[in-house]
Amino acid sequence: VTGSLAISLQSCQCLAWKPRPVGVWPCPGESQHVVAGYSDGTVRVFSVSRTEMELKMHPHAAALTAITYSTDGEMILSGGKDGIVAVSSPRTGMTIHVLADHRGSPITVLQCTRKQYHDLGVEGGELWLASSSDRRVSVWASDWLQDKCELLDWLSFPAPAGPEGLDSLPPSLAAFCPWEHGVLVYVGFGLQKEALFYSLRKKQVLRKISLPAFAMSLSLSPSTPFMAIGFNDRLLRLQPCPAGDPQDYAGHDDTVHLCRFAPSGRRLLTASHSAVLVWELTGA
């Protein structure tokens, strides 16, 4: 990244790469794009190859805490510290939806995944979820071309009385399960230290996996049934699913606050306060 782009990202709070359409190979000279959310409530789209900003939008009144592209790259979903979720078009720069269902609690995760159009009994070719710090997860079915966005499920996970303020609690994290259709995984502060597998079809928790501590980061492999979970005590765990012996690693010197599998599932990126590590997964 050149100096000009690095300067533009100084107050950045979250980032996401624009996905490529399924089955489409990159054209020579085609620019990759990244979208960034800022502390001033702005969303900015950058061309990586040209190292310049192409679009700036201001859909939020509060700092951004989560951002992602829709699966086709045609929409940007952004979430703020005030719990507001905005859906904006990078083509027009217009915000087409504003959802206040999580108002009052910072958005911790936004994720999109593809679906069959009438799968789960609702229209739309995409599912997406939003998770907030107050242990709530909303799941939506959308068809952006038809201006449709329908709430599919609303999850609220109980927890004991904790310290004052949500900032001191472990984050509420959720992700669609790549290897188990119609299932999402949730980790967060709760009655037990565990990962929950929830079925969107059956509207119930299918199973639980015990954890040694409350998770601080989560990523699910797109190619094999493995979870990567980061903890507060420098521990990284690779957990086979639905069952199996976990593998624990202590390569970090601080909280493992980020886990992210590569699209191939063969590499895993993890980050703590002072280190970024890339792991090679043999046999993945």
Coordinates of C-alpha atoms in Angstrom, one line a residue:
V1 CA 0.0 0.0 0.0
T2 CA 1.5 3.4 -1.0
G3 CA 1.7 6.3 1.4
S4 CA -1.3 8.1 -0.1
L5 CA -3.7 5.3 0.7
A6 CA -2.1 4.6 4.1
I7 CA -2.7 8.2 5.1
S8 CA -6.4 8.0 4.0
L9 CA -6.9 4.9 6.2
Q10 CA -5.5 6.5 9.4
S11 CA -8.9 6.8 11.2
C12 CA -10.3 3.6 9.6
Q13 CA -12.3 1.4 11.9
C14 CA -13.2 -1.6 9.6
L15 CA -12.4 -2.9 6.1
A16 CA -13.8 -5.3 3.5
W17 CA -12.6 -6.5 0.1
K18 CA -15.1 -6.4 -2.8
P19 CA -15.9 -10.0 -3.8
R20 CA -15.5 -11.1 -7.4
P21 CA -18.6 -12.5 -9.1
V22 CA -18.8 -16.3 -9.0
G23 CA -17.2 -17.9 -12.1
V24 CA -15.7 -14.6 -13.3
W25 CA -11.9 -14.4 -13.8
P26 CA -10.2 -11.0 -13.3
C27 CA -9.6 -9.0 -16.4
P28 CA -6.1 -7.7 -17.2
G29 CA -5.8 -4.3 -15.6
E30 CA -9.0 -4.7 -13.5
S31 CA -8.8 -2.9 -10.2
Q32 CA -9.6 -4.5 -6.9
H33 CA -11.6 -2.5 -4.5
V34 CA -11.7 -2.2 -0.7
V35 CA -14.4 -0.4 1.3
A36 CA -13.5 1.2 4.6
G37 CA -15.6 2.5 7.5
Y38 CA -14.4 5.5 9.5
S39 CA -14.8 7.1 12.9
D40 CA -16.6 10.1 11.4
G41 CA -19.4 8.0 10.0
T42 CA -18.2 7.9 6.5
V43 CA -17.8 5.0 4.1
R44 CA -15.1 5.2 1.5
V45 CA -14.3 3.0 -1.5
F46 CA -10.7 2.7 -2.7
S47 CA -9.2 1.4 -5.8
V48 CA -6.2 -0.7 -4.7
S49 CA -4.3 -0.6 -8.0
R50 CA -4.7 3.1 -8.4
T51 CA -4.3 3.8 -4.6
E52 CA -7.0 6.4 -4.7
M53 CA -10.4 7.0 -3.2
E54 CA -13.2 6.6 -5.7
L55 CA -16.3 7.2 -3.6
K56 CA -17.1 8.8 -0.2
M57 CA -20.5 8.4 1.4
H58 CA -21.8 9.5 4.8
P59 CA -24.6 7.1 5.8
H60 CA -23.9 7.2 9.6
A61 CA -24.0 9.7 12.4
A62 CA -21.7 7.6 14.6
A63 CA -18.4 5.8 14.1
L64 CA -18.4 2.7 12.0
T65 CA -17.8 -0.6 13.7
A66 CA -18.5 -3.2 10.9
I67 CA -18.7 -3.2 7.1
T68 CA -19.0 -5.7 4.3
Y69 CA -20.1 -6.1 0.7
S70 CA -23.1 -8.0 -0.5
T71 CA -22.2 -11.3 -2.1
D72 CA -22.3 -9.8 -5.6
G73 CA -20.4 -6.7 -4.6
E74 CA -23.3 -4.4 -5.7
M75 CA -24.2 -3.2 -2.2
I76 CA -22.3 -2.1 0.9
L77 CA -23.6 -2.9 4.3
S78 CA -22.3 -0.8 7.2
G79 CA -22.9 -0.8 10.9
G80 CA -22.3 1.9 13.5
K81 CA -21.5 2.3 17.1
D82 CA -25.1 3.4 17.7
G83 CA -26.5 0.1 16.3
I84 CA -27.7 1.5 13.0
V85 CA -27.2 -0.6 9.8
A86 CA -27.1 1.1 6.4
V87 CA -27.2 -0.4 3.0
S88 CA -25.7 1.8 0.3
S89 CA -25.0 1.5 -3.4
P90 CA -21.3 2.0 -4.5
R91 CA -22.6 2.8 -8.0
T92 CA -24.8 5.7 -7.1
G93 CA -23.5 6.6 -3.7
M94 CA -27.0 6.5 -2.3
T95 CA -28.2 4.8 0.9
I96 CA -31.2 2.7 0.1
H97 CA -32.0 1.1 3.5
V98 CA -31.5 2.2 7.1
L99 CA -32.3 -0.5 9.7
A100 CA -32.6 0.5 13.4
D101 CA -33.4 -2.9 14.9
H102 CA -30.1 -3.0 16.8
R103 CA -30.3 0.7 17.8
G104 CA -28.4 1.5 21.0
S105 CA -25.8 -1.3 20.8
P106 CA -22.7 -1.3 18.6
I107 CA -22.7 -3.6 15.5
T108 CA -20.0 -6.2 15.9
V109 CA -20.5 -8.3 12.8
L110 CA -22.0 -8.0 9.3
Q111 CA -21.9 -11.0 7.0
C112 CA -23.5 -12.0 3.7
T113 CA -24.0 -15.4 2.1
R114 CA -25.7 -16.7 -1.0
K115 CA -29.0 -18.7 -0.9
Q116 CA -31.4 -20.3 -3.3
Y117 CA -34.1 -17.8 -4.1
H118 CA -37.0 -19.5 -2.3
D119 CA -34.8 -21.3 0.3
L120 CA -36.0 -21.1 3.9
G121 CA -39.5 -20.0 2.6
V122 CA -38.5 -16.5 1.7
E123 CA -37.6 -14.7 -1.5
G124 CA -34.2 -13.3 -2.3
G125 CA -30.8 -14.6 -3.4
E126 CA -28.9 -13.5 -0.3
L127 CA -28.9 -14.0 3.5
W128 CA -27.1 -11.6 5.7
L129 CA -26.7 -11.2 9.5
A130 CA -26.0 -8.5 11.9
S131 CA -24.7 -9.1 15.4
S132 CA -24.5 -6.4 18.1
S133 CA -22.8 -6.1 21.5
D134 CA -25.9 -6.8 23.5
R135 CA -25.9 -10.5 22.3
R136 CA -28.6 -10.0 19.6
V137 CA -28.3 -11.4 16.1
S138 CA -30.7 -10.6 13.3
V139 CA -30.9 -12.6 10.1
W140 CA -32.3 -11.1 6.8
A141 CA -33.2 -12.3 3.3
S142 CA -32.7 -9.7 0.6
D143 CA -33.1 -9.1 -3.0
W144 CA -31.5 -5.7 -3.6
L145 CA -32.5 -5.4 -7.2
Q146 CA -36.1 -5.7 -6.2
D147 CA -35.6 -3.5 -3.1
K148 CA -36.6 -6.3 -0.8
C149 CA -35.2 -6.9 2.7
E150 CA -37.1 -9.2 5.0
L151 CA -36.3 -10.1 8.6
L152 CA -36.0 -13.9 8.8
D153 CA -34.9 -14.5 12.4
W154 CA -34.1 -12.6 15.6
L155 CA -31.9 -14.2 18.2
S156 CA -31.2 -13.0 21.7
F157 CA -28.7 -14.9 23.9
P158 CA -29.0 -14.7 27.7
A159 CA -26.1 -13.8 30.0
P160 CA -25.5 -13.3 33.7
A161 CA -25.1 -9.8 35.1
G162 CA -21.8 -8.5 33.8
P163 CA -19.6 -5.5 34.5
E164 CA -21.0 -2.1 33.7
G165 CA -20.7 -1.2 30.0
L166 CA -20.7 -3.4 27.0
D167 CA -17.1 -2.4 26.1
S168 CA -15.7 -4.6 28.9
L169 CA -17.5 -7.7 27.8
P170 CA -16.3 -10.2 25.2
P171 CA -17.7 -9.4 21.7
S172 CA -20.9 -11.0 20.3
L173 CA -19.8 -12.8 17.1
A174 CA -21.8 -14.7 14.6
A175 CA -21.1 -16.4 11.2
F176 CA -22.9 -18.5 8.6
C177 CA -21.6 -22.0 8.6
P178 CA -20.0 -22.7 5.1
W179 CA -20.2 -26.5 5.5
E180 CA -23.7 -26.8 7.0
H181 CA -26.4 -25.1 5.0
G182 CA -28.9 -23.0 7.0
V183 CA -26.8 -22.9 10.2
L184 CA -25.1 -20.1 11.9
V185 CA -22.5 -20.2 14.7
Y186 CA -22.5 -17.8 17.7
V187 CA -20.0 -17.0 20.4
G188 CA -20.2 -14.4 23.1
F189 CA -20.6 -13.6 26.7
G190 CA -23.2 -15.9 28.1
L191 CA -24.2 -18.4 30.8
Q192 CA -21.5 -20.8 29.5
K193 CA -18.3 -20.6 27.6
E194 CA -19.4 -22.2 24.4
A195 CA -20.0 -22.0 20.7
L196 CA -23.6 -22.5 19.6
F197 CA -24.8 -23.9 16.3
Y198 CA -28.2 -22.6 15.5
S199 CA -30.5 -23.9 12.7
L200 CA -32.4 -21.3 10.7
R201 CA -34.8 -24.1 9.6
K202 CA -35.6 -25.6 12.9
K203 CA -35.3 -22.3 14.9
Q204 CA -33.3 -24.0 17.6
V205 CA -29.7 -24.6 18.8
L206 CA -28.6 -27.9 17.3
R207 CA -25.4 -28.4 19.4
K208 CA -22.9 -26.7 21.6
I209 CA -19.1 -26.9 21.7
S210 CA -17.5 -26.1 25.1
L211 CA -14.7 -23.5 25.0
P212 CA -11.9 -22.9 27.6
A213 CA -12.8 -19.1 27.8
F214 CA -15.1 -16.6 26.2
A215 CA -14.1 -16.1 22.5
M216 CA -12.6 -12.8 21.3
S217 CA -12.5 -13.7 17.6
L218 CA -14.0 -16.3 15.3
S219 CA -13.6 -17.5 11.7
L220 CA -15.1 -20.6 10.0
S221 CA -13.1 -22.3 7.3
P222 CA -14.8 -22.1 3.8
S223 CA -13.5 -25.4 2.7
T224 CA -13.3 -27.8 5.7
P225 CA -15.3 -28.2 8.9
F226 CA -13.0 -26.2 11.2
M227 CA -13.4 -23.1 13.4
A228 CA -10.6 -20.8 14.4
I229 CA -11.2 -19.1 17.7
G230 CA -9.1 -16.5 19.4
F231 CA -9.0 -15.9 23.2
N232 CA -7.9 -13.4 25.7
D233 CA -5.0 -15.3 27.1
R234 CA -3.0 -15.4 23.8
L235 CA -4.5 -18.7 22.8
L236 CA -5.6 -19.7 19.3
R237 CA -7.8 -22.8 18.9
L238 CA -8.5 -24.8 15.8
Q239 CA -11.7 -26.7 16.5
P240 CA -12.9 -29.5 14.2
C241 CA -16.7 -29.7 13.8
P242 CA -19.1 -31.1 14.8
A243 CA -16.7 -32.9 17.1
G244 CA -13.1 -33.8 17.6
D245 CA -10.0 -32.9 19.6
P246 CA -9.1 -29.2 19.3
Q247 CA -5.6 -28.0 18.5
D248 CA -4.3 -25.1 20.7
Y249 CA -1.5 -22.7 19.7
A250 CA 0.2 -19.9 21.7
G251 CA 2.0 -17.9 19.1
H252 CA 0.7 -14.5 20.1
D253 CA 1.7 -12.2 23.0
D254 CA -1.7 -10.7 23.6
T255 CA -5.4 -11.1 23.0
V256 CA -6.1 -12.8 19.6
H257 CA -8.6 -10.2 18.5
L258 CA -8.8 -11.3 14.8
C259 CA -9.0 -14.6 13.0
R260 CA -9.6 -14.9 9.3
F261 CA -9.4 -17.9 7.0
A262 CA -8.3 -17.3 3.4
P263 CA -10.9 -18.2 0.7
S264 CA -9.1 -21.4 0.0
G265 CA -9.1 -22.5 3.7
R266 CA -5.4 -23.3 3.5
R267 CA -4.2 -20.3 5.3
L268 CA -5.3 -18.5 8.5
L269 CA -4.5 -14.9 9.4
T270 CA -4.6 -14.0 13.1
A271 CA -3.8 -10.7 14.8
S272 CA -3.1 -9.4 18.3
H273 CA -2.0 -6.0 19.6
S274 CA 1.5 -6.2 18.3
A275 CA 1.6 -9.2 15.9
V276 CA 0.0 -10.5 12.7
L277 CA 0.6 -14.1 12.0
V278 CA -0.2 -16.2 8.9
W279 CA -0.7 -19.9 9.5
E280 CA -0.4 -22.7 6.9
L281 CA -3.0 -25.4 7.5
T282 CA -1.7 -28.8 6.3
G283 CA -4.3 -31.2 5.1
A284 CA -6.9 -28.4 4.8

